[in-house]
XYZ file of N, CA and C in Angstrom:
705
model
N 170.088 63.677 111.502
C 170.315 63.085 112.821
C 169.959 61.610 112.759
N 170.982 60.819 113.282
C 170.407 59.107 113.420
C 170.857 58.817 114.831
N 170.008 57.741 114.641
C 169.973 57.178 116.256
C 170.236 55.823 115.964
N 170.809 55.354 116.951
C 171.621 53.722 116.872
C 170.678 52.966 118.231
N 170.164 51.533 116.790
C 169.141 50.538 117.854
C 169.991 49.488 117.712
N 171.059 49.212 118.055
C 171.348 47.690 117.576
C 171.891 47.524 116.190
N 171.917 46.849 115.317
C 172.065 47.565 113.879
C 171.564 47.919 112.716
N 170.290 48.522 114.011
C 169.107 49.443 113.071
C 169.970 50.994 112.886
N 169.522 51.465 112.190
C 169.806 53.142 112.031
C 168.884 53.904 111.601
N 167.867 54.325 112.279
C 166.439 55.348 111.845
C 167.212 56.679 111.861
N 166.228 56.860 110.811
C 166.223 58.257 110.914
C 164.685 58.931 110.839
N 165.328 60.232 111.923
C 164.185 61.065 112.233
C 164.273 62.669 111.476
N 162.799 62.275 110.957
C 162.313 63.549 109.894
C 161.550 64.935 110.155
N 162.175 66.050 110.078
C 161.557 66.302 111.405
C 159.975 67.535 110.046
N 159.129 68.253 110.726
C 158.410 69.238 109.949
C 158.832 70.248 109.581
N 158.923 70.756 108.634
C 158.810 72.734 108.242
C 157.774 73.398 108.655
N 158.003 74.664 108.448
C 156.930 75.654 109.271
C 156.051 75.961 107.773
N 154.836 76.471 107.791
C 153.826 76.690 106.831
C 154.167 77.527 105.877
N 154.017 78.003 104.827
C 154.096 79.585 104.254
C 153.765 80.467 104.710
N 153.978 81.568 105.179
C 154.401 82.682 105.775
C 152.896 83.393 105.666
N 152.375 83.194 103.889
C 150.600 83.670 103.589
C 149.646 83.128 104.223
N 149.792 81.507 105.354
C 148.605 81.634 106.102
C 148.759 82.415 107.256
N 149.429 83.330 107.765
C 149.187 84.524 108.602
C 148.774 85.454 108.360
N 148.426 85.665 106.867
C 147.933 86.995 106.705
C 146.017 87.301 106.882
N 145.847 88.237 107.021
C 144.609 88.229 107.491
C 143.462 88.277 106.012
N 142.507 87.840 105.828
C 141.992 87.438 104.092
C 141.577 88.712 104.218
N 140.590 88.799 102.653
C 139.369 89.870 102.592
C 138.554 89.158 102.800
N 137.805 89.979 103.683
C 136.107 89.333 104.425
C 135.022 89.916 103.703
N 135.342 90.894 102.678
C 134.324 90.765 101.895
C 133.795 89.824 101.093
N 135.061 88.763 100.799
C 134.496 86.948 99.874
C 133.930 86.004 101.319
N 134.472 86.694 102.165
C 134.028 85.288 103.071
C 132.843 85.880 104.565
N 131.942 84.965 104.586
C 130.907 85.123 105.162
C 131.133 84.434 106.890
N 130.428 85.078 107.521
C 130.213 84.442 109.141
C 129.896 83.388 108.980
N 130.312 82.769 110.108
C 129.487 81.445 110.000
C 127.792 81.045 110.297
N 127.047 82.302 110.820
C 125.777 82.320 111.056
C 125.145 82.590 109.754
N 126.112 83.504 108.776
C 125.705 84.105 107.515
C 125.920 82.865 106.726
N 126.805 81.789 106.489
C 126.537 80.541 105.969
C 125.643 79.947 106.240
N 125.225 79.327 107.231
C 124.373 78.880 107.447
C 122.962 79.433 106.974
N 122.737 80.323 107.052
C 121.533 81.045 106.693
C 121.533 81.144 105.438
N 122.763 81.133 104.244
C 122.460 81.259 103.093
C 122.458 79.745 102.330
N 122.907 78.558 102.846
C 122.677 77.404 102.405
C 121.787 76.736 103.589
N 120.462 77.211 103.222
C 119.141 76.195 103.944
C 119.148 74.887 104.187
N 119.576 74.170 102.987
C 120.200 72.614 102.596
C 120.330 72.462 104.092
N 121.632 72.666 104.203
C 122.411 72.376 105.802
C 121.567 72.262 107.196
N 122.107 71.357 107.785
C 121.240 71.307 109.219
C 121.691 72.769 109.562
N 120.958 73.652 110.526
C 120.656 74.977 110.426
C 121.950 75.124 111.759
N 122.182 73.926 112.281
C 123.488 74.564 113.668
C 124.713 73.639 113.409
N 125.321 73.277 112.036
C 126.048 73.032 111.578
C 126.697 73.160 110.315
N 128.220 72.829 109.677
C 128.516 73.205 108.673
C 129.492 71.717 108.207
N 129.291 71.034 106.940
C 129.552 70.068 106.568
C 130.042 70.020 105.338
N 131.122 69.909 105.528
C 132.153 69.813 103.632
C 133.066 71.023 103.671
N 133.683 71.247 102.532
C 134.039 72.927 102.643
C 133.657 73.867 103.096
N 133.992 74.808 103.575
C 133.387 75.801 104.034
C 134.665 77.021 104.337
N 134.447 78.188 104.123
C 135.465 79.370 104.823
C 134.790 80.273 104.949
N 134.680 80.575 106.247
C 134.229 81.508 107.014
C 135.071 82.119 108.601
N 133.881 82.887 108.983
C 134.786 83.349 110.007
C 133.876 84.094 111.333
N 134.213 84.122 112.601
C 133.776 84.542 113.656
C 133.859 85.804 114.278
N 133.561 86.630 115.104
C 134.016 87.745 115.284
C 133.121 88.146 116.676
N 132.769 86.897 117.444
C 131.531 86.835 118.861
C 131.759 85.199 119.367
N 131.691 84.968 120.651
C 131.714 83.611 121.385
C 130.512 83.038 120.897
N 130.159 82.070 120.087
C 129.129 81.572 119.795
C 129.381 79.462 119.330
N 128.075 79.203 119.691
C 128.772 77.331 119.308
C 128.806 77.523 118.039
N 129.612 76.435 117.726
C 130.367 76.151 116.492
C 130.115 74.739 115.607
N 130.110 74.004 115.189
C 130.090 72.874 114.609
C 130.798 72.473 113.021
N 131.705 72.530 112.879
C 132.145 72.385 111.858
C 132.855 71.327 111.255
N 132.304 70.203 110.398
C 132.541 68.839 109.950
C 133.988 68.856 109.660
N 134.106 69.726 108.265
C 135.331 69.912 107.314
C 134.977 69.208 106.051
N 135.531 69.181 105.030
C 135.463 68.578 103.821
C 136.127 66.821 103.823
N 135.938 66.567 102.928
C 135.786 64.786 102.598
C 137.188 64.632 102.677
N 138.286 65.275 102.593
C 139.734 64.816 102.436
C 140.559 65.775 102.650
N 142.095 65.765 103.045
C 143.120 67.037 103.086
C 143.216 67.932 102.298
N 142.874 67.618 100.564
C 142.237 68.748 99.855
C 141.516 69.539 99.912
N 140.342 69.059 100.795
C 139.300 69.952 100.430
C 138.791 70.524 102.215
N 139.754 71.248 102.747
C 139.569 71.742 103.989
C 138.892 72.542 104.096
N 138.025 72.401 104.980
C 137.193 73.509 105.543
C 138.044 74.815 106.604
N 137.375 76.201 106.788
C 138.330 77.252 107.331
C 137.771 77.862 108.308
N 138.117 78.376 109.231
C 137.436 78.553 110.281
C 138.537 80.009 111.021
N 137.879 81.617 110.839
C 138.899 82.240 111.045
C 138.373 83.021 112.259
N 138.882 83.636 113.045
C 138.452 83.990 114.318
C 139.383 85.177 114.547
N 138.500 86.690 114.244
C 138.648 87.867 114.242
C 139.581 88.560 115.751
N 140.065 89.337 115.266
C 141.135 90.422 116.610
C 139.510 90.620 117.772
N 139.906 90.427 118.885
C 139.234 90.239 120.071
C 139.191 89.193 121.147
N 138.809 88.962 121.953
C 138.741 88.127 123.296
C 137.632 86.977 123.015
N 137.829 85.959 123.240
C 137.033 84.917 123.069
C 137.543 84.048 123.995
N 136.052 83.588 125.302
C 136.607 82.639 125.949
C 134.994 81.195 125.722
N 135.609 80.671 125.352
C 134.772 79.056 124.790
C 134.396 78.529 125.988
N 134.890 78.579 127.721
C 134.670 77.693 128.271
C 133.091 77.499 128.711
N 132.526 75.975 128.345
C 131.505 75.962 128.678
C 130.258 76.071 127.117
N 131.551 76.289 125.980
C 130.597 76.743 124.423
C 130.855 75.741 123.939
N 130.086 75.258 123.517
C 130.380 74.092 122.142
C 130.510 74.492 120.818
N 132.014 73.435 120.949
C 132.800 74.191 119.989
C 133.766 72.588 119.236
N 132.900 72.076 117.871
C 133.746 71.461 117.471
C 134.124 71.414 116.181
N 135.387 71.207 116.006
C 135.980 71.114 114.451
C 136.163 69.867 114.349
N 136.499 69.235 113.199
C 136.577 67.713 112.912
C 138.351 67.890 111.969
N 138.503 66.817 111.404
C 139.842 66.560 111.164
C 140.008 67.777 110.139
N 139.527 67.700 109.223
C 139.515 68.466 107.494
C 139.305 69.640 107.989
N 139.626 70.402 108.770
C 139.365 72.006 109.162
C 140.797 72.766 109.854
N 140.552 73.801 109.481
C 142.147 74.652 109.760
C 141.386 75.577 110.809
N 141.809 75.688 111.417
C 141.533 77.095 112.619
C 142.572 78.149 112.654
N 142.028 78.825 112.287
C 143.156 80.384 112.254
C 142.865 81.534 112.906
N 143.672 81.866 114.033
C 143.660 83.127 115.426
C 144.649 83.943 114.585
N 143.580 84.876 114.161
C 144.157 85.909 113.138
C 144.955 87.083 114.369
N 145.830 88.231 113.839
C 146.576 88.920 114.992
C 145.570 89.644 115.462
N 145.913 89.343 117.152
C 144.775 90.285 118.116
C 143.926 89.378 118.636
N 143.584 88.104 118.392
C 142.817 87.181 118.830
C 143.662 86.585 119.895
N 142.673 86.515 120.925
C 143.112 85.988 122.362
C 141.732 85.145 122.660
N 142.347 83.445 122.469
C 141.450 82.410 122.465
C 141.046 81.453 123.923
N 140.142 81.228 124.291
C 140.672 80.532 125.563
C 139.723 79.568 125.312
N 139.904 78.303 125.396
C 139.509 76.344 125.046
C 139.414 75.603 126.423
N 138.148 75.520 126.560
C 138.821 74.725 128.142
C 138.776 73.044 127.259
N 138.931 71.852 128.921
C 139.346 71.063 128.647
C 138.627 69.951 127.185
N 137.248 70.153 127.102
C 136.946 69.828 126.452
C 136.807 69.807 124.647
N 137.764 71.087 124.433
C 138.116 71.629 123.283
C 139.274 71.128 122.830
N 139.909 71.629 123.646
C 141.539 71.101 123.683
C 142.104 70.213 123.641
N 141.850 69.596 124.588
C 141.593 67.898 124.453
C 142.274 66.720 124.110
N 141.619 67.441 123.017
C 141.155 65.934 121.702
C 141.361 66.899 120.673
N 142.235 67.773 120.250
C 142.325 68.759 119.060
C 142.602 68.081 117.971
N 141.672 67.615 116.857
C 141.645 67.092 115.849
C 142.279 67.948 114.443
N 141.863 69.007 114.556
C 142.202 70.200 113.494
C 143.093 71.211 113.424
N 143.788 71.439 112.345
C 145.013 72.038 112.198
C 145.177 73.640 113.079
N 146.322 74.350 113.365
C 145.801 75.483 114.197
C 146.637 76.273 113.684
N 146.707 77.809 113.260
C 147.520 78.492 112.844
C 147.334 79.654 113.851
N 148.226 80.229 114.643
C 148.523 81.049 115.392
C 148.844 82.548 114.734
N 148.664 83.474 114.676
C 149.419 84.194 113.927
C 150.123 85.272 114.871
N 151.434 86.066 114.310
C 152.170 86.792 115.401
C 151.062 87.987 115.990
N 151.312 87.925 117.100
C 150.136 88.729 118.130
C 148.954 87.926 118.536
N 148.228 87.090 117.945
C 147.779 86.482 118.706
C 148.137 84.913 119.990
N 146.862 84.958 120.721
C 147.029 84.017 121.663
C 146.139 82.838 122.096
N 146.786 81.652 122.105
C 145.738 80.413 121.964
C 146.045 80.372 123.826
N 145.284 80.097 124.852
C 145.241 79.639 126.316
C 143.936 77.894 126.078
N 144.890 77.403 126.708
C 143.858 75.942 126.936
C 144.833 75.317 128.403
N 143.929 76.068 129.571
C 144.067 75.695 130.947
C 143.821 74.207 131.791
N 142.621 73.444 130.655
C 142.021 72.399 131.304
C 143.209 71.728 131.788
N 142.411 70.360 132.515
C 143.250 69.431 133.066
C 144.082 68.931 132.281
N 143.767 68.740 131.013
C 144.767 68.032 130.346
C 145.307 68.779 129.134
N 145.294 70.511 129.446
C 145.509 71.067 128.382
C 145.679 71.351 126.593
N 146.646 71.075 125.929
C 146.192 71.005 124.578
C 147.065 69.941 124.405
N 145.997 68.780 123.493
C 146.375 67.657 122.986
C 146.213 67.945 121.066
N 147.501 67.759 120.574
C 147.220 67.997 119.317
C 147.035 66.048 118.989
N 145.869 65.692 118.244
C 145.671 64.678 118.156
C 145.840 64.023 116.723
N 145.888 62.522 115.986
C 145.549 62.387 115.100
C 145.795 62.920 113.613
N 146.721 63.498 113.914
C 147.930 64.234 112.503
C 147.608 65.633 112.590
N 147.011 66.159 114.049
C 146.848 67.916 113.798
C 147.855 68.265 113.639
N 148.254 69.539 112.912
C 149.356 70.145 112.818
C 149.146 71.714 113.559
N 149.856 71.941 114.492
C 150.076 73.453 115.546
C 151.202 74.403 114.340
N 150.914 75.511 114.008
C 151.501 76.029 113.405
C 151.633 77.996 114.090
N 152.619 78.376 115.402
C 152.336 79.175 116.250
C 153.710 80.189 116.170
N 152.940 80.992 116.000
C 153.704 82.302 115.061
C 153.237 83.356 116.472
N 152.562 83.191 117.317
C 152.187 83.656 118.391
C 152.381 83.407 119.680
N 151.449 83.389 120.774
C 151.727 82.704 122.286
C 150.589 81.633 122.357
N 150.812 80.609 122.690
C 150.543 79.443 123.745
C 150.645 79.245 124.865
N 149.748 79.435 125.711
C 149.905 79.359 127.471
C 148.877 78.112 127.780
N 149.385 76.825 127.996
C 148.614 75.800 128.765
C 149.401 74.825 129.819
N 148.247 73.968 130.630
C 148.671 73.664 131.381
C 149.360 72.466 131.161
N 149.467 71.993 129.756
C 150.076 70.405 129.200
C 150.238 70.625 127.833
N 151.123 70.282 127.122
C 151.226 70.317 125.742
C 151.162 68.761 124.938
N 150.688 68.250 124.118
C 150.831 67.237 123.877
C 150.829 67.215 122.328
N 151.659 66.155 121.463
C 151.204 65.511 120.364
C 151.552 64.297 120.640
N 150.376 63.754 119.675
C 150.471 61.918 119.613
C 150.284 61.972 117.609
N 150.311 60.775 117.492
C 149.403 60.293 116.401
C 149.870 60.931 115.269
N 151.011 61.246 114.995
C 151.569 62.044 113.756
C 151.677 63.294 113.967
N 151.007 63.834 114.960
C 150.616 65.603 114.952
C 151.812 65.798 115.389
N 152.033 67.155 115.083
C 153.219 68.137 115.089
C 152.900 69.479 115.296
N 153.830 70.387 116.522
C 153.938 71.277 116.840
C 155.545 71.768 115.898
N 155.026 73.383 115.056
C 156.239 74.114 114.552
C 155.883 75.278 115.645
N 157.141 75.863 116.148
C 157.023 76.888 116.966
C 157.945 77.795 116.655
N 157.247 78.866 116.351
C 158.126 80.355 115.942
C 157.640 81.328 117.204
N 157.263 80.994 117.841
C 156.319 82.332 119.037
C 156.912 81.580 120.126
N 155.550 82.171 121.046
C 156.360 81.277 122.403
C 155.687 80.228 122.814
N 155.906 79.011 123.773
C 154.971 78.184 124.132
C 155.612 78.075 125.507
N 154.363 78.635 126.470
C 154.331 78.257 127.755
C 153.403 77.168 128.521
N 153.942 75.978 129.145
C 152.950 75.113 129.120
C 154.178 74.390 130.757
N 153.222 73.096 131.091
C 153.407 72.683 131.984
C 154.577 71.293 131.233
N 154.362 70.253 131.710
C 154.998 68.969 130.564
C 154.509 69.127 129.285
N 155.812 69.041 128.208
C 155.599 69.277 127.194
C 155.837 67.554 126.585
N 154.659 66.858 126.124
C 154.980 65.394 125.470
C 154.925 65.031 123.977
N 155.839 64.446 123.732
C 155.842 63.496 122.329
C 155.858 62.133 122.452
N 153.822 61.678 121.991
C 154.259 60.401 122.037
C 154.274 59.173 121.584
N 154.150 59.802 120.256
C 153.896 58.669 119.459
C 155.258 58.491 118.584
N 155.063 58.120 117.396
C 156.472 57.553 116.897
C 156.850 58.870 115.762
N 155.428 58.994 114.885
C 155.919 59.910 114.675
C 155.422 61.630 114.703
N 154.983 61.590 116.063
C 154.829 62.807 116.515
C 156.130 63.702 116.302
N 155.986 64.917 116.407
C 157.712 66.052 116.541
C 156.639 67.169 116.992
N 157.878 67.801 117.440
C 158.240 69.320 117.772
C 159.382 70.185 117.519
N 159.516 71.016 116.603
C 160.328 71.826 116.082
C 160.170 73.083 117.027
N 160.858 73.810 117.355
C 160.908 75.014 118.618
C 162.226 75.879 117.190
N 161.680 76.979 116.933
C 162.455 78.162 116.332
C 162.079 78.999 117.394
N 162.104 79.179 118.064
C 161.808 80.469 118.970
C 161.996 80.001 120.821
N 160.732 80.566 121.777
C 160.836 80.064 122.782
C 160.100 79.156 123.305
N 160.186 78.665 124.319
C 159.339 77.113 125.162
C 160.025 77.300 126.301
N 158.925 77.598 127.614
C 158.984 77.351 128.438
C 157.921 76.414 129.550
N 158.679 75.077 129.600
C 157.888 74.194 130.572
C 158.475 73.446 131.706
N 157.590 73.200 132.330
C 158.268 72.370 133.655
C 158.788 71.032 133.518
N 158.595 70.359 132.559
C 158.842 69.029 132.016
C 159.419 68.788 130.728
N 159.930 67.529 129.954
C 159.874 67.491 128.473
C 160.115 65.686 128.707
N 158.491 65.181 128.364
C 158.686 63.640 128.224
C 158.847 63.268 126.799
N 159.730 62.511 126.064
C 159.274 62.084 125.015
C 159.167 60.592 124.814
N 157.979 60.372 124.565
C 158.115 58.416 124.934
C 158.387 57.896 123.776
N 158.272 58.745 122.132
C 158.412 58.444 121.269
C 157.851 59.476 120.385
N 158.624 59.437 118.700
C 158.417 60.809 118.488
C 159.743 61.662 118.933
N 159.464 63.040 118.514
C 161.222 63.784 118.305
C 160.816 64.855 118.478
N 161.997 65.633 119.131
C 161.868 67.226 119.183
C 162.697 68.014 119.512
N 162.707 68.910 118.348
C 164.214 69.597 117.867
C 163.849 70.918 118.475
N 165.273 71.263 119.125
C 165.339 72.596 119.336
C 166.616 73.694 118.790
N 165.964 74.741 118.137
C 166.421 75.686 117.568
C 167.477 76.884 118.023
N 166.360 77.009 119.063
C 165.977 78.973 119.662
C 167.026 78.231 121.310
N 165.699 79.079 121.956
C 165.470 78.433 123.679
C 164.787 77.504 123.781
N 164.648 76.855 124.578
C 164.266 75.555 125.597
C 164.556 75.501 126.856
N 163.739 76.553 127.795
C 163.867 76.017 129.150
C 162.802 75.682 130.026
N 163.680 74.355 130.582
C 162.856 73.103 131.277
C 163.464 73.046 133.231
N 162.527 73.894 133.849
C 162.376 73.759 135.082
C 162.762 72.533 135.945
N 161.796 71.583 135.281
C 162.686 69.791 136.221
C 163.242 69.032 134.583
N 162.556 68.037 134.661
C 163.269 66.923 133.795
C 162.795 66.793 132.306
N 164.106 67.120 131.495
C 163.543 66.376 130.128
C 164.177 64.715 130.420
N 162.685 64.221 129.703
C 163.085 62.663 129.723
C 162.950 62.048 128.459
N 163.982 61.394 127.881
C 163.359 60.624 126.923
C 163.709 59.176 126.725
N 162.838 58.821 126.378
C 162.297 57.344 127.335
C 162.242 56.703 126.467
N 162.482 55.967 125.028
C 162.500 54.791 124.522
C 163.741 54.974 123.727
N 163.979 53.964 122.883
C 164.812 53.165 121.886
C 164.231 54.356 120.266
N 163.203 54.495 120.341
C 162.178 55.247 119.486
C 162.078 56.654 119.704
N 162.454 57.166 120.304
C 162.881 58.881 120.731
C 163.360 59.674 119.857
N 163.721 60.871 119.694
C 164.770 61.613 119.616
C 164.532 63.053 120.079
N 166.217 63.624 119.791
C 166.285 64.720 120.699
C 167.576 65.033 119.791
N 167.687 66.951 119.696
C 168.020 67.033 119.126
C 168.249 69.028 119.012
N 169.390 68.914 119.715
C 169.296 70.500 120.184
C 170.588 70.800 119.505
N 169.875 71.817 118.386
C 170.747 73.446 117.852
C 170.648 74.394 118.643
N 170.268 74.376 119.863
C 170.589 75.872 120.585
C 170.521 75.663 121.612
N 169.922 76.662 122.446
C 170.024 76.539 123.895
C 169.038 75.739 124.681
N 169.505 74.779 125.004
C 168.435 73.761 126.224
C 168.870 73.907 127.569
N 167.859 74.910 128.267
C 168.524 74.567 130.150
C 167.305 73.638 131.064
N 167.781 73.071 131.551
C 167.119 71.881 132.483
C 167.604 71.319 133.658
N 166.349 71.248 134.502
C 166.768 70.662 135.890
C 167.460 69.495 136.133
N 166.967 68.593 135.177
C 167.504 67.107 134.990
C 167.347 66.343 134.035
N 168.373 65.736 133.382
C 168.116 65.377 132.171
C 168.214 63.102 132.250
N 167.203 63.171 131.228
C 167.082 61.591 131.862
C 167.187 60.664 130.748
């Protein structure tokens, strides 16, 4: 796909979806809780985890997790089949960390989690990520959303390189792209009341339906529908 600035000609690149093996659920006999890490490397400040690390949750409890020194060396963070609601828990991941809602996990992030989502997210089919706050889920800073499951919030956002791949569903209020090279790839469904893109791209596959207005608003945009897009108004 190219887009015509004058007699510029960009082109927009859009993401692939992950390998299919980070949905699968590990053996937890190699990998320890995260209370059980902590307790077995003393070293460590005793309510945090710093560098590599893979572990996993299976109770609402605070969290703190640095990640490792670079994109190589990610830290893992897996969160067992059950109900977990964070609002009000402190709960942070840093850039170098993957978060994975293994199937059966039903997550809920209020605004302060969500946010500012620095760290990568893998959804897997059957589970469910909810982030209600005011400003619902902001993938920030090159996170990558990788949702093989459901998404229900009240705002969807990437900026800053981050990218949403969507194979599940995503229900959300305005869905935004807004940086340059933010995207959103949709293989499946999306349903929102909005679609701003101020900059940044987002391809649709599957469905796409948009209640009022997709808008897209610069010279720096794109848009880019293989399937079905219905909308109130298009701008």
């Amino acid at each position: 796909y190219a887009q015509y600035r004058g007699n510029i000609r960009p082109t927009i690149s859009f993401p692939t979806d992950c390998d299919a093996s980070k949905f699968n659920t590990p053996d937890f006999t190699e990998i320890p809780s995260y209370q059980g890490y902590l307790t077995a490397n003393p070293n460590w400040i005793k309510t945090e985890i710093s560098g590599y690390a893979e572990v996993y949750i299976d109770q609402v409890q605070a969290i703190k997790i640095n990640g490792g020194p670079s994109d190589q060396q990610r830290a893992k963070l897996y969160i067992k089949e059950g109900t977990y609601d964070f609002t009000g828990v402190s709960f942070y991941l840093g850039k170098y960390v993957d978060l994975y809602l293994l199937e059966g996990a039903t997550v809920t992030f209020d605004n302060t989690i969500a946010a500012n989502a620095l760290f990568d997210i893998y959804i897997a089919p059957g589970a469910k990520l909810i982030a209600n706050g005011e400003n619902g889920l902001i993938a920030n800073s090159g996170a990558r959303v990788y949702n093989h499951g459901t998404i229900t919030c009240s705002k969807f956002e990437v900026n800053s390189s981050s990218f949403l791949y969507n194979v599940g569903t995503l229900t959300a209020g305005s869905v935004n792209a807004e940086s340059n090279d933010s995207g959103i790839v949709n293989d499946n469904t999306i349903n929102s009341t909005a679609v701003v893109v101020n900059a940044g791209a987002v391809q649709n596959n599957d469905m796409w339906t948009v209640s009022g207005t997709t808008h897209i608003n610069s010279n720096n945009s794109g848009w880019v529908n293989n399937g079905h897009w219905t909308t109130g108004n298009y701008a």
